[in-house]
Every structure is written in C-alpha cells, then in structure tokens.
Amino acid sequence: MENWNKARNGIKLLMTPGPVEVSPRVLSALAQPVIYHYYPAFVEFFDETVKKMARVFKISHGTDVLILQGEGVLGLEAGVVCSINPGDKVLVFENGPFGKWFGEFVKNAGGFPVYFHEEPNKCFNLDLARAFLEENRDAVAMTMVHCETPAGLLNPPEDICKKAKSLGMLTIVDCVASLAGAEFKPEEWGIDIAVSASQKCISAPSALTPMTISKFAWEKIEEKKRPIRASYLSLLDWKDTWIAQKRFPFTPFTSEVNALSAALDEILEEGLENVLARHTEVARFCRQRVREIGLKVWPLSDEFCSPTVTAITLPESVNDAALIREVAKSSGILIGGGYKELKGRVLRIGHMGYQAQKSFMAATMDALADSLRSKNVTR
Amino acid sequence: MENWNKARNGIKLLMTPGPVEVSPRVLSALAQPVIYHYYPAFVEFFDETVKKMARVFKISHGTDVLILQGEGVLGLEAGVVCSINPGDKVLVFENGPFGKWFGEFVKNAGGFPVYFHEEPNKCFNLDLARAFLEENRDAVAMTMVHCETPAGLLNPPEDICKKAKSLGMLTIVDCVASLAGAEFKPEEWGIDIAVSASQKCISAPSALTPMTISKFAWEKIEEKKRPIRASYLSLLDWKDTWIAQKRFPFTPFTSEVNALSAALDEILEEGLENVLARHTEVARFCRQRVREIGLKVWPLSDEFCSPTVTAITLPESVNDAALIREVAKSSGILIGGGYKELKGRVLRIGHMGYQAQKSFMAATMDALADSLRSKNVTR
Amino acid sequence: MENWNKARNGIKLLMTPGPVEVSPRVLSALAQPVIYHYYPAFVEFFDETVKKMARVFKISHGTDVLILQGEGVLGLEAGVVCSINPGDKVLVFENGPFGKWFGEFVKNAGGFPVYFHEEPNKCFNLDLARAFLEENRDAVAMTMVHCETPAGLLNPPEDICKKAKSLGMLTIVDCVASLAGAEFKPEEWGIDIAVSASQKCISAPSALTPMTISKFAWEKIEEKKRPIRASYLSLLDWKDTWIAQKRFPFTPFTSEVNALSAALDEILEEGLENVLARHTEVARFCRQRVREIGLKVWPLSDEFCSPTVTAITLPESVNDAALIREVAKSSGILIGGGYKELKGRVLRIGHMGYQAQKSFMAATMDALADSLRSKNVTR
Amino acid sequence: MENWNKARNGIKLLMTPGPVEVSPRVLSALAQPVIYHYYPAFVEFFDETVKKMARVFKISHGTDVLILQGEGVLGLEAGVVCSINPGDKVLVFENGPFGKWFGEFVKNAGGFPVYFHEEPNKCFNLDLARAFLEENRDAVAMTMVHCETPAGLLNPPEDICKKAKSLGMLTIVDCVASLAGAEFKPEEWGIDIAVSASQKCISAPSALTPMTISKFAWEKIEEKKRPIRASYLSLLDWKDTWIAQKRFPFTPFTSEVNALSAALDEILEEGLENVLARHTEVARFCRQRVREIGLKVWPLSDEFCSPTVTAITLPESVNDAALIREVAKSSGILIGGGYKELKGRVLRIGHMGYQAQKSFMAATMDALADSLRSKNVTR
C-alpha cells in the first residue's frame, strides 16, 4: 500500500468543515501532467480561471480578482498588511477565532485593532454594529468574517460594510467558508477586499486563495508608506506582474489551478444559484436531523446558522475525540470537532460544495446517531 | 475537451527548467481523495514525509526540516526576513537573478546587502570569495544560490559557507534547483538555512518548500527584535505548531503533500546516489549533443555547469520564441528560453528528476537540431 | 465537460447490484500507464494476481485458477461448453434467470439440460435436491448459481455439490455475485468449476472472470470428443499457454488486471473473513431498514437472503423506473430495478465490496424512504 | 510501492507493437468512477461512442458498427464462426501468423480453409491473388489481415476484396493494427466484416473490439444453419440486444468504454486524415533511422511497410532478448521482439496512435543505436 493510501485509510467520505470532499472530476484535473507556467496555453487558461472566479464573486464593475498561491490565510494577511499603515486604527468585528485573527495581522502591520466583540453563538447585532462604526469613524478600515466556521455562524457583512464604506473606511471580509455556499456579493455590498479559499465551498484541494480587490483598495495599497513589494505577501507584485503583463511573481501551482478551474466549471454548470439553494437545503436538513437525534444546534438561533457548516453542542457525557473516532470507524465518515475555545464543546459537520448532498448528510447523521449510543464515546 | 486539457494541448514532455515533468506515480498520489489535515493518519503521514525529506537533505545531526506550504520563494524570503534585523549587514553572493533576489529580502528586513558579484557565465572564485568574507567579517549573514538556473551554473557553497561559519555568520543557501540533482549536504557544509522547492529535481508539482533550519538559525530567529509570528512568512509559527505539537499553523496542502511523499519514495527507492549519478550523466550527454549539433554551452567552463539544467547560447540568427514554438509543435517537447537579463541570449533545457532520462534528452536534442534547420525560427 | 463525465452525470454513489462502486485505490491502479503484456514484470505481476485470486477462492489443494479476459458470462459459457459433450445429460438447478441460462450453454454444447426448478423467492430444498440427484444419477454434470442476484437469493451449493460429486458428476457453480461477499469454498464443497466476475464483490470494473478448475474438470475438458481450442471460449488454450508456459492466448487486459490486483489487495489487507462479516452485517441492516420504512424483503425468508444484494418487493402503487430516477435525482444514489421476470416486481440494492458500508446503506435507505413519499413515483 | 507500480517498473515509454502507450487524457477517462451500464446516460454515451467509432471506420451507408467486449481476437473468431457453415470453403490469404489464424477459426466452424500463401516479408501479389479468387469462385468467403504486425507488412485489401465481392464472397478483414493508422475504408473497399482492436492505433487499453458488419454479412449470419446465439461469440446476441433495443447481452466494460471514447475524441479532434499522415511520416522517419544506424528493414520493399509498425532484421550477432532488455534499462523505452516464426529474426517498433510521435521515435532509435554498441547484447 502506498503511504498516501494509508493517510486516508478507512475514510470514505469527508464531512469535515474544510478541507472538504472533492469531486472525481476535480481530482482528474489535479492528476493531469504538469504544465509549464509560461506555456501560452497555460497563461490563457489561468486567465480564464480568473474570469470564472470573477463570476463566482459576481463581479461586474471591474473589481480585480487575484488567485494567490497559498492557503486562504495568506490572502487575509496580505489584505491587511498591504493596506494598513503603522498607527492606523482598524475595527475588528469578532465572534470567533478567525474574526480575532484579523487583529493579529493589524498589529503586524503596526496598526491598532479595536474589537467589536460578540459571543461565539450569535451574529453581530446590526444596530450596535452601526453605532460602533459611528463612534469610531476615525478608523481607516474594518474587518469581518462572513462565516465563522468554528461556531457555524454566518455574519451579516452587507449592512455593516455599506455603513463602513459610507464613513470612508476600507472594508476587508473573510469569505473563506461562505463563497459559493452562501450568497456573497462583494461589489454590491461595499467590500473592498474579499478573501476566500479553494478548499471550502469551491471544493478543490487547499492551496489557493481567490480574492477581490477594489479600486479603492488598490489606492490604499499603493499609498502605503512603504508599499509591500518583492514579497510572498505582496499584492502589488501580482498587480505588476499578472494584471499588468500576464506574468507571475513566482511559479504558480499549475496542478492546483487545474483543479480550481474544474471545480469552478462544476459550480457554473450547475448554476451558482442552484448551488447556493442546495447548501441552504442541506443545512436545513442537517439541523432537522440534529434535533431528531436529540442534539442541539450550537448557535442561539437558526437565523445565525451558516448554510455551509453546522456546529452542534457536544452533550456533556460525550468525549468528542472518541465520538469522531467511533463515527469514522463504524461508517467511514469523518466529521469535525471543536476548534480553539470551542474545543470539547461542539462537533462540526461541513456541508460545503461537493459535501452539500442530502444523501451524504443522511449517512452522516445516521452514523452520528448510532455512534452516540456506543459505550466507547462516553467521557 | 476539458479546459485543463487545453492548457497542455499538444505537449507530451516538459523539458523546461521547472516545473518539470512528473511521474505517473506522483500524479496518482496527487489524485487521491482529499484528506482532513488533522486526521491522525495524515498527521503521521506528514511526519513521515518530513523524515523522508530529511534523508534527501542528508540530515543526521538534528537540524530541523520544515515543509512550507508555498512556492520555494516563500522559504527564501522567510529564511531572510525571520532571521535578519534592521541594520544587519548581509553578504549576498550573486551571479544571476536568484542570487540578487536575496538582496531584496534583506532590504525588506531592513538589512543592508553587500554584493559579491560574478558574471552570469561563471561561478564564484573561491579565493576571492574567501577574501571578501574576511574583509566583511562584521556581516551577520551571507546568502548564496547553489544552482543559478537562468545560466545553468552550479555554485560552490561548501567552501564559502564553511568559511562564513568560521567567521560566525548565518548562512542561507538556495538549493531550489539542485537538491536531489546535485550533491548537497547542508549540515556538513555549514549551511544554517537551506531552501528547496518541490517542482525541480524532486519532481512533484510546484506548491511546497522543503527547507532546513539549524539550531543556530533558530537562535537568530528567536533573538530577532520583533520576531515574526502570526504570519504566512513565520518560521516560528511552524516551530510552535508543527515541531512542538504536531499541529499546523493553517490548513496544509494535503494533496501536494501526497505528491511530494510519492516523489520522495521514488528518489529513496532508486537511491539518492544513483539519482545524482543519473543527473550527472544526462547533463554530460546534453552538453555533448549541444556541441554535436553546433551549439555552445553558455557557461564558460563545463566545471561551472549544473547537472540539473543546461543553458545554451542562442545563435545570433535565431528567434528564441519561434524556436521553442517550433520544437513544441514538431515534437511535443517543451524547452525553456532565457530569464531576465539572459532573455533572448540563451535556451534552457531542464534535466531534473523525472526529466533526467537519457532517452528524453535524445528526443529533445534531435527535435532541437531539426527545428534549428527550419526557416520558421530565424530572427 | 468530457463525454465520460456526462455518462455518470449527477451520480455520486452506485448501489446497483453490479457493476458496483469501486474504491479510489482501484481506480488509481486502473489509471496507470499501460504495460506490455510480455514485459517480464507484468508476467510476474499477473502470476501474483492469480495467486491472490486463489487465496480469495480459498484454494489449498492445487485447483487451478484462471483469470479469463471477459465478463463473467464468458467463464460460465466456457465452463459448460468446454466440458460437456453432445448428448450429455446435465442437471440445471434454477430459481432465476442465471440458473436457467446454464441450460442454454448446455444446449449450445449439444447436451440435454434437466431442470430442478424452484420459485424465484426461495432457495433449493436440500432433501428434494438430493432426491433429484439420486433419480438422475446418469447425469454427467450439474450446474447451480450461488447468488441469484435478480431475487437476492443465496442458494446452498455445499450440500448439493458434495452429493453430486459422490455420484461422480462434474459440478459447475456460478459464484459471480457471491465470491468475496459470502462464504464460498470450491475445493471443500466439491465444486469442479467455479466462475466469478470482477465487477461484483471484488469491486473492480467489469471485464475479468476469475474461475477455478479442478483436476477432474481438466480431465473432462481434455476428454471431450472435439476439445475446444483456438477459441476465445477455450479453457485449454489457457492451460497450454498461461499454465504451461506463462504466456497468454491473446493480449490480456493489462489495465483491468492492475485494477483487479489492487481490489484483491484491499480484500486481503482487510482480511477475507472481516470482509465477509461486513457484508453480512450491512445486509442485515439493509433488511431492517427495508422493514422500518414499510417495505417487504422479496425472498420468503431471511435465511434465503444473500449478504451481497437485497431484493425488495415493489409496492403496487409505485412505478419502479420513476422511483429509481427520483432516488438518483434527489440523492445522487443509483439503485437497481428488477431483471427479466422480476422486472416491475422488485427493487434491488447492491451491497457488494466497496458498497458494503453501513453509511452508504443508511444514505440509500433514507433516500429511498424520502422518494417513496414523492408524487412523482406513483404508477 | 503498489504492485501495479512494479509491473511497469522503470519503463517510461512503450514502443511495443500493441498494447501501446496511451495518452494521459485516455487514462483519466479510464480512472473515472464506474457507472452502471443501464443508467440512461451511459446507454446514450455508449451509443455516441459507437457513432464516433463509425466515423473512424468511415461508415456512411448504414453498415453496422459493434464494440465487442473482448480482445480483437474475439471479433476475428466471431466474424468467422457466426457466418461460416460446416462444409464451407473459405479462402485464407496469409503471409504471417494472424493470416493463418483465420484458418483455425474456419476449421472450428467446420469449414475448409484454402490458403493463399505469401512469404512473411512480402505483401500479396494482386495479379496472383485475383487469379486465385477466380479459380476458387466456389468459395463462400475470404479472409485477410490488413497489417500483419509480426512482419510490419501492410497488405492490399482494397483490390482483393472488391474482386472477391464481385464473385459473391463474404469478405472478412482484420484491421486490428491498421485502423486509425493506415487508410482503411471497409464500405468502399467491399469488406463485409472488418475487425479492429482498442489497443493499437486507437490508443486505448486492450479490452474492446470495434468491428463493422455489412447487411450482406448479417444475412449470412442469420442464414447459418444453427445460428450462434446465447454465446460470448454471438454477433446475433448484439443485434438482438444493442442494435434492436439498446440493451447489452451482458455487462459491458464501462471503464474501457470511457477510455475508448476519449481515445476517439482525440483522433477526431486532431482529424483522422492528420492522424494518418502523422503515422506515415513517423514510419518513414523510423525506416530512415533504421538504415542510418546500419540496420535493415525486414520487408523486402518499403511499399510493403505498414505505417503502424516497423520490423527490423535482427543482426546475426545480436541476442534479441538481451538487446530489448538493454534498451529498456538504459532508456526506459520498451520495444518488441519477434513473434512466432519470426522470433529471434526481427525486432519490432510500434508507432501506433499516441506512439506515432517523431520525438518518441528519435529517442527510441538513439537508444537502440546506443544499445547495439553494448557488449551485453551479443549472442
């Protein structure tokens, strides 16, 4: 048996909150012979992939789309450190670890994060959020996570970003776990920098960061006192090479671009609206089954729940690691546990992209129900 | 036809200087179903992959090996910016664009690069290099590129790094295009930070950066005034997560790790020494055929030539783009042109990893000889 | 989209009674570069594959194993026509179309089939079967199907074949849909010719026929008045080439042999007894869920039910084609309908090899339950 | 290392006369998840594949095309035994083992073969062939092999079949190693039954037999005294199932059909005429290089040489097995030796389908030239 075979030994279906199960078609694309990045057909192919990505971002007014060669966090960091100056005040909306993480990037850039905190089982209250923005109108930017995966929350960027824009702020949103699973319209919603990732609802492997950059964002990036260049983190390097000359700042991940392109074909062939409706439906079914088997959905209200991932309150008597192991062993399905402060408090089931299939969810919830009855899982 | 199919349309063999042709076994590994990065079997698999990587780096005295999730340039930048302080003097050996690039990273870190220049058709003179080190013994670090791919040169890091270490400097070497193709022994040669890449002699797709970090390097990294943390560039993040706890700072590229592991299996099964001998032999054959068909090898002496890539002086009458196109069209083989200052002055043929096969080289040189006779290629 | 992509469009899981869903590892094996059949390493590989096949057939006393290059029916026909002479009386046990089909092969060989019939919802009664054998002791051979897939029945070859052997008959058994899913021991049970297929419990694609041939069977085959040679149907051709000289009578299906070998590795690594237990358990779970959702298992008693496929009585009000379509559309799972005389009377769910996974069954039964409530499926 | 990996260990390119190297796109198609043969999209896909096959056969007047599920020899045998009656006289043109093999099938059918022999280094003389037909006008059928691979000959079926048809004979031609590599027009040339194979110029794996059956052939098949039915060899079974009802006589090889379809896409996208021209050109180049390295082409005249395979006279002093091993070891390229009576007398190089690439041929001939100089290969 090859070693890579052992690495997935026994697992037949990933229902984890990313990386997610990937379709056979995407895996086929990944497995194609490698291509040289400056072969003209590849350059054209990369360009087409960017254009397909723009359709998924619903771009129609000229916002730029980049596909960074790194995991989503690369784009999140780059979005902040390329645009924020030392001394800048940045409003950081947070109700979970990814929200908080933006604050670290702000600090790395020499900025000062001011947090708008919410409990990890609720989304931001719009009235309070707007008031907070008003009070802090001297801030130059704000950040927010659309889907906070650790808690299965879907925050409301639309109203908050529009308000922030009206106050002249740069708006940076993490749509890593929502794009192509929940409605997301960066241009319409006043989002300057939106950052996603390949391994969530897009359903390709982890490796790439699709992101959007508005004209306003480019201005901020170029006006930065010491613009970031000649760096893996540099957005300007991509502007100067890819956007200006259809060149790359370094060797792109050609195999992963193949996979991303195939994944986008699947989304666009199915129709983005159909894809979103499928996520909504499977999420609803998941919550229904959670309750039928006697468990509780973690967020306080279904209105807070993301259509892409469901967090379930871990029953007191249950050992999460043992339960996940039991589900995997008895069914071949892998689900996720809690992350950071919610470790040991929730279970998580991903329903992103290829995973968002009612039959997969039925199998998962049956396996979960079965395993909860096993003695192996008690604390 | 799928789009990814069009991206390699007509190409049957990559003889470019990276990314390189990849074996069917590596492509199979890449095409496996995605795995969750915290599935215990994956964590163990990643650990085994790091250990195999260490064998290729010939590590036996406890130097750490990391596999960064990004293209080689990520490691080069990280190696410099994580270890250099503002105001530091850094000696930058350069006889090509990758040598020079280190200077940019030094400047990004606030350091002062002092260059030891050589012409792009020669390797560094050892006596002059040693004298330069002596004269600049106040420098805190030095950098060097082992194989400068644009010119097909293989520089001599062994003596220079040993000398630099004897003067207390931190030594940083780019072995992107040499590791697993030319002899390279970072521990024995006194190299503190050695940075490679997956898409050259290792013969996996581009996406990963294997690198070594000595104890001395870790000290410098930790002693840095504002250590780099919570960043895609942070080596400390990897120390605190992977090395300390077998956790990841963010989602690693699980599919690419599969591919890298399979590629390392191929190298270790063949035997690293056999692999190196194969590169040497194919390189020699390449130069012989270059001369037989009336062309000139670019480096001034065969002693300067890398066993992993051959740069050929472009005849005056020939249009490089047209020639590459003609070779591709008539034979399905893709070769490379010049890069940066050598653009329009050289052709380049990669013989790295899976490419380093005499039969592939025979086909390539026949196709090149044929195409040179075509009228389509004259300037 | 490639055409082959459209051919499975929308289907995410095959729960049909063969061909069955195949593991990613088997698909990887199938996708390897083609090999020349007389390359020594392939000859050795074929030999190893035959030996692994023998372990699955539990051969320990020198019975020969062949891997014919054709669908299972090739072996069934070859087993009969190579061994039966014109005028021979052959006892054909039948409680379904595959049982009956043996009679056609007997007639093609010029023999006279005498049928022992049973209703298609029951297995053979042992006392009646033994009496039938006694009464027809002038017969030269008998045939039986172990698992009659159209009805989900598992017949009892052990007692009947032992009795037939004690009367000097040649015994031919179809284990196409039982081998590696239900206990099957041709040597111990007195079976001279046992014929299976790659696309059922072995979980490789359809294309190959593993079969066993006892010494007694070879004698009959060689004693035939005009032995069959120089024919796709000839077993002697395989004896004269493969068994005698490790040569092939014609080009074997090298890619399919790769897949078969990987599928056998999976079975032997899991352990054949564990594999059989998994089938039994999933079959039991399937019948339980059938009843829970208000349907009836087709065979009259659970004792008759095969561990590899379950036939379900189609409710009067339901249109089978519409139901299968609805299940496929709503869940991406494909189940099977009735075959021949049971068309429109039963549904069938395969749980063979890779399919025999409780989680897959849970998803299937949930989808079936859901779809039965849809208006689209009524007759 | 997986076992299937060992089976091709070290081989990087197949230049054998079938099975041949297969393109990455075809391997991708092969590796797709298995589909159920009666899933409507598969039935439609099979139908499209038959239609593409008909385009390669240049069918425009309603001749039927079948894709038998077995190696080419299945179609050759079926073509003869389904149409020939006991006592029939059949003219068998032969200048090699495949020509002769037709005589065995005729005998199996109870017919009497009358041979028109030619030496294995020449094609049939047209005047003599026509005279032979005239003399034997009581024959009911004739058979011929278009490309006799063991000797690299391309026989002239056009004139001979037209003449035979004018005498009312059924004409059966083996185009296994010529279809899609050499011009072949069964309808225009008066061929009633033409039989090819998937693993030669079509460049898919071995497993399938594309064939054509004219109206006249169907009449003969149906008029046969005891028509062959309910048999793996039966063409009528395919007529009654696939042609009449779009059903299959047994489970087809769905994965292999995927591969065949992708291979046909590649041929039709390139353009059949371009494909044929490529074969002609590479064959010419092969013969030129054979002579340049001091060897002799086996057929007496270049006019006799097939564009799909070249037989080379083995020098007296050379051990063929040792030479093939040396070429494989030093270059990773596998070439073929002699078959049957030409064993030890010729070497063979396939240039069929994906192999027919000048660069592959250049590498092959260089490796051959090198290896001939090795001491390991002398007898």
mmCIF file of N, CA, C and O in Angstrom, chain C residues 83-124:
data_model
loop_
_atom_site.group_PDB
_atom_site.id
_atom_site.type_symbol
_atom_site.label_atom_id
_atom_site.label_comp_id
_atom_site.label_asym_id
_atom_site.label_seq_id
_atom_site.Cartn_x
_atom_site.Cartn_y
_atom_site.Cartn_z
ATOM 1 N N SER C 83 -16.609 -28.588 -21.367
ATOM 2 C CA SER C 83 -16.595 -29.843 -20.621
ATOM 3 C C SER C 83 -17.739 -30.793 -20.984
ATOM 4 O O SER C 83 -17.692 -31.969 -20.640
ATOM 5 N N ILE C 84 -18.765 -30.290 -21.626
ATOM 6 C CA ILE C 84 -19.960 -31.104 -21.912
ATOM 7 C C ILE C 84 -19.915 -31.609 -23.357
ATOM 8 O O ILE C 84 -19.590 -30.856 -24.278
ATOM 9 N N ASN C 85 -20.274 -32.868 -23.529
ATOM 10 C CA ASN C 85 -20.317 -33.464 -24.862
ATOM 11 C C ASN C 85 -21.739 -33.482 -25.401
ATOM 12 O O ASN C 85 -22.700 -33.491 -24.621
ATOM 13 N N PRO C 86 -21.870 -33.513 -26.702
ATOM 14 C CA PRO C 86 -23.206 -33.705 -27.280
ATOM 15 C C PRO C 86 -23.826 -34.959 -26.659
ATOM 16 O O PRO C 86 -23.137 -35.976 -26.489
ATOM 17 N N GLY C 87 -25.084 -34.855 -26.316
ATOM 18 C CA GLY C 87 -25.785 -35.989 -25.746
ATOM 19 C C GLY C 87 -25.719 -36.100 -24.237
ATOM 20 O O GLY C 87 -26.471 -36.855 -23.621
ATOM 21 N N ASP C 88 -24.862 -35.304 -23.603
ATOM 22 C CA ASP C 88 -24.735 -35.386 -22.146
ATOM 23 C C ASP C 88 -25.982 -34.861 -21.442
ATOM 24 O O ASP C 88 -26.555 -33.835 -21.838
ATOM 25 N N LYS C 89 -26.345 -35.523 -20.378
ATOM 26 C CA LYS C 89 -27.440 -35.052 -19.527
ATOM 27 C C LYS C 89 -26.837 -34.187 -18.418
ATOM 28 O O LYS C 89 -25.904 -34.619 -17.738
ATOM 29 N N VAL C 90 -27.382 -32.986 -18.279
ATOM 30 C CA VAL C 90 -26.841 -32.064 -17.281
ATOM 31 C C VAL C 90 -27.973 -31.549 -16.392
ATOM 32 O O VAL C 90 -28.987 -31.071 -16.896
ATOM 33 N N LEU C 91 -27.794 -31.647 -15.094
ATOM 34 C CA LEU C 91 -28.828 -31.187 -14.153
ATOM 35 C C LEU C 91 -28.635 -29.700 -13.875
ATOM 36 O O LEU C 91 -27.560 -29.282 -13.440
ATOM 37 N N VAL C 92 -29.678 -28.955 -14.152
ATOM 38 C CA VAL C 92 -29.596 -27.496 -14.042
ATOM 39 C C VAL C 92 -30.520 -27.023 -12.920
ATOM 40 O O VAL C 92 -31.736 -27.012 -13.082
ATOM 41 N N PHE C 93 -29.924 -26.645 -11.813
ATOM 42 C CA PHE C 93 -30.719 -26.097 -10.699
ATOM 43 C C PHE C 93 -31.040 -24.653 -11.041
ATOM 44 O O PHE C 93 -30.154 -23.874 -11.353
ATOM 45 N N GLU C 94 -32.333 -24.311 -10.948
ATOM 46 C CA GLU C 94 -32.641 -22.929 -11.316
ATOM 47 C C GLU C 94 -33.779 -22.368 -10.503
ATOM 48 O O GLU C 94 -34.799 -22.991 -10.333
ATOM 49 N N ASN C 95 -33.548 -21.187 -9.968
ATOM 50 C CA ASN C 95 -34.626 -20.393 -9.370
ATOM 51 C C ASN C 95 -34.468 -18.932 -9.791
ATOM 52 O O ASN C 95 -34.700 -18.021 -9.021
ATOM 53 N N GLY C 96 -34.062 -18.777 -11.076
ATOM 54 C CA GLY C 96 -33.902 -17.423 -11.600
ATOM 55 C C GLY C 96 -33.214 -17.472 -12.941
ATOM 56 O O GLY C 96 -32.788 -18.527 -13.406
ATOM 57 N N PRO C 97 -33.083 -16.312 -13.571
ATOM 58 C CA PRO C 97 -32.576 -16.264 -14.952
ATOM 59 C C PRO C 97 -31.147 -16.773 -15.107
ATOM 60 O O PRO C 97 -30.819 -17.357 -16.138
ATOM 61 N N PHE C 98 -30.285 -16.546 -14.097
ATOM 62 C CA PHE C 98 -28.912 -17.005 -14.270
ATOM 63 C C PHE C 98 -28.823 -18.516 -14.128
ATOM 64 O O PHE C 98 -28.057 -19.180 -14.819
ATOM 65 N N GLY C 99 -29.660 -19.070 -13.261
ATOM 66 C CA GLY C 99 -29.754 -20.524 -13.172
ATOM 67 C C GLY C 99 -30.176 -21.111 -14.513
ATOM 68 O O GLY C 99 -29.554 -22.051 -15.028
ATOM 69 N N LYS C 100 -31.215 -20.516 -15.073
ATOM 70 C CA LYS C 100 -31.738 -21.000 -16.361
ATOM 71 C C LYS C 100 -30.721 -20.871 -17.489
ATOM 72 O O LYS C 100 -30.682 -21.674 -18.415
ATOM 73 N N TRP C 101 -29.937 -19.790 -17.425
ATOM 74 C CA TRP C 101 -29.004 -19.507 -18.515
ATOM 75 C C TRP C 101 -28.027 -20.670 -18.744
ATOM 76 O O TRP C 101 -27.635 -20.968 -19.870
ATOM 77 N N PHE C 102 -27.659 -21.340 -17.661
ATOM 78 C CA PHE C 102 -26.784 -22.509 -17.789
ATOM 79 C C PHE C 102 -27.374 -23.520 -18.791
ATOM 80 O O PHE C 102 -26.639 -24.172 -19.534
ATOM 81 N N GLY C 103 -28.711 -23.638 -18.771
ATOM 82 C CA GLY C 103 -29.360 -24.573 -19.688
ATOM 83 C C GLY C 103 -29.084 -24.233 -21.147
ATOM 84 O O GLY C 103 -28.923 -25.130 -21.996
ATOM 85 N N GLU C 104 -29.009 -22.936 -21.439
ATOM 86 C CA GLU C 104 -28.719 -22.521 -22.817
ATOM 87 C C GLU C 104 -27.320 -22.959 -23.226
ATOM 88 O O GLU C 104 -27.099 -23.408 -24.355
ATOM 89 N N PHE C 105 -26.380 -22.818 -22.320
ATOM 90 C CA PHE C 105 -24.997 -23.222 -22.633
ATOM 91 C C PHE C 105 -24.934 -24.740 -22.846
ATOM 92 O O PHE C 105 -24.228 -25.230 -23.720
ATOM 93 N N VAL C 106 -25.685 -25.465 -22.013
ATOM 94 C CA VAL C 106 -25.726 -26.928 -22.160
ATOM 95 C C VAL C 106 -26.258 -27.285 -23.552
ATOM 96 O O VAL C 106 -25.676 -28.113 -24.260
ATOM 97 N N LYS C 107 -27.310 -26.616 -23.945
ATOM 98 C CA LYS C 107 -27.887 -26.891 -25.277
ATOM 99 C C LYS C 107 -26.890 -26.525 -26.377
ATOM 100 O O LYS C 107 -26.735 -27.247 -27.359
ATOM 101 N N ASN C 108 -26.196 -25.379 -26.221
ATOM 102 C CA ASN C 108 -25.180 -24.992 -27.212
ATOM 103 C C ASN C 108 -24.115 -26.068 -27.363
ATOM 104 O O ASN C 108 -23.567 -26.260 -28.443
ATOM 105 N N ALA C 109 -23.824 -26.747 -26.261
ATOM 106 C CA ALA C 109 -22.802 -27.801 -26.294
ATOM 107 C C ALA C 109 -23.378 -29.110 -26.812
ATOM 108 O O ALA C 109 -22.666 -30.115 -26.899
ATOM 109 N N GLY C 110 -24.683 -29.127 -27.131
ATOM 110 C CA GLY C 110 -25.319 -30.355 -27.613
ATOM 111 C C GLY C 110 -25.818 -31.248 -26.494
ATOM 112 O O GLY C 110 -26.258 -32.373 -26.730
ATOM 113 N N GLY C 111 -25.755 -30.750 -25.268
ATOM 114 C CA GLY C 111 -26.211 -31.547 -24.131
ATOM 115 C C GLY C 111 -27.708 -31.377 -23.878
ATOM 116 O O GLY C 111 -28.390 -30.592 -24.550
ATOM 117 N N PHE C 112 -28.233 -32.131 -22.888
ATOM 118 C CA PHE C 112 -29.645 -32.049 -22.542
ATOM 119 C C PHE C 112 -29.802 -31.566 -21.111
ATOM 120 O O PHE C 112 -29.467 -32.291 -20.175
ATOM 121 N N PRO C 113 -30.284 -30.364 -20.931
ATOM 122 C CA PRO C 113 -30.493 -29.891 -19.575
ATOM 123 C C PRO C 113 -31.754 -30.510 -18.972
ATOM 124 O O PRO C 113 -32.783 -30.614 -19.644
ATOM 125 N N VAL C 114 -31.634 -30.925 -17.720
ATOM 126 C CA VAL C 114 -32.817 -31.348 -16.956
ATOM 127 C C VAL C 114 -32.887 -30.404 -15.761
ATOM 128 O O VAL C 114 -31.928 -30.304 -15.000
ATOM 129 N N TYR C 115 -34.003 -29.687 -15.660
ATOM 130 C CA TYR C 115 -34.076 -28.600 -14.686
ATOM 131 C C TYR C 115 -34.632 -29.036 -13.340
ATOM 132 O O TYR C 115 -35.586 -29.804 -13.267
ATOM 133 N N PHE C 116 -34.034 -28.532 -12.297
ATOM 134 C CA PHE C 116 -34.615 -28.626 -10.950
ATOM 135 C C PHE C 116 -35.070 -27.208 -10.624
ATOM 136 O O PHE C 116 -34.261 -26.342 -10.319
ATOM 137 N N HIS C 117 -36.368 -26.995 -10.723
ATOM 138 C CA HIS C 117 -36.896 -25.638 -10.615
ATOM 139 C C HIS C 117 -37.289 -25.296 -9.178
ATOM 140 O O HIS C 117 -37.764 -26.145 -8.439
ATOM 141 N N GLU C 118 -37.093 -24.054 -8.840
ATOM 142 C CA GLU C 118 -37.648 -23.541 -7.592
ATOM 143 C C GLU C 118 -38.226 -22.151 -7.899
ATOM 144 O O GLU C 118 -37.820 -21.497 -8.865
ATOM 145 N N GLU C 119 -39.177 -21.735 -7.079
ATOM 146 C CA GLU C 119 -39.763 -20.407 -7.278
ATOM 147 C C GLU C 119 -38.705 -19.331 -7.027
ATOM 148 O O GLU C 119 -37.799 -19.551 -6.223
ATOM 149 N N PRO C 120 -38.854 -18.180 -7.657
ATOM 150 C CA PRO C 120 -37.801 -17.163 -7.555
ATOM 151 C C PRO C 120 -37.780 -16.404 -6.227
ATOM 152 O O PRO C 120 -37.126 -15.366 -6.126
ATOM 153 N N ASN C 121 -38.492 -16.896 -5.232
ATOM 154 C CA ASN C 121 -38.381 -16.255 -3.913
ATOM 155 C C ASN C 121 -37.922 -17.235 -2.844
ATOM 156 O O ASN C 121 -38.043 -16.968 -1.654
ATOM 157 N N LYS C 122 -37.411 -18.362 -3.276
ATOM 158 C CA LYS C 122 -36.941 -19.399 -2.350
ATOM 159 C C LYS C 122 -35.633 -20.008 -2.848
ATOM 160 O O LYS C 122 -35.384 -20.060 -4.055
ATOM 161 N N CYS C 123 -34.908 -20.572 -1.914
ATOM 162 C CA CYS C 123 -33.722 -21.349 -2.297
ATOM 163 C C CYS C 123 -34.122 -22.816 -2.438
ATOM 164 O O CYS C 123 -35.228 -23.215 -2.082
ATOM 165 N N PHE C 124 -33.185 -23.600 -2.949
ATOM 166 C CA PHE C 124 -33.466 -25.016 -3.187
ATOM 167 C C PHE C 124 -33.619 -25.766 -1.866
ATOM 168 O O PHE C 124 -32.840 -25.583 -0.934
#
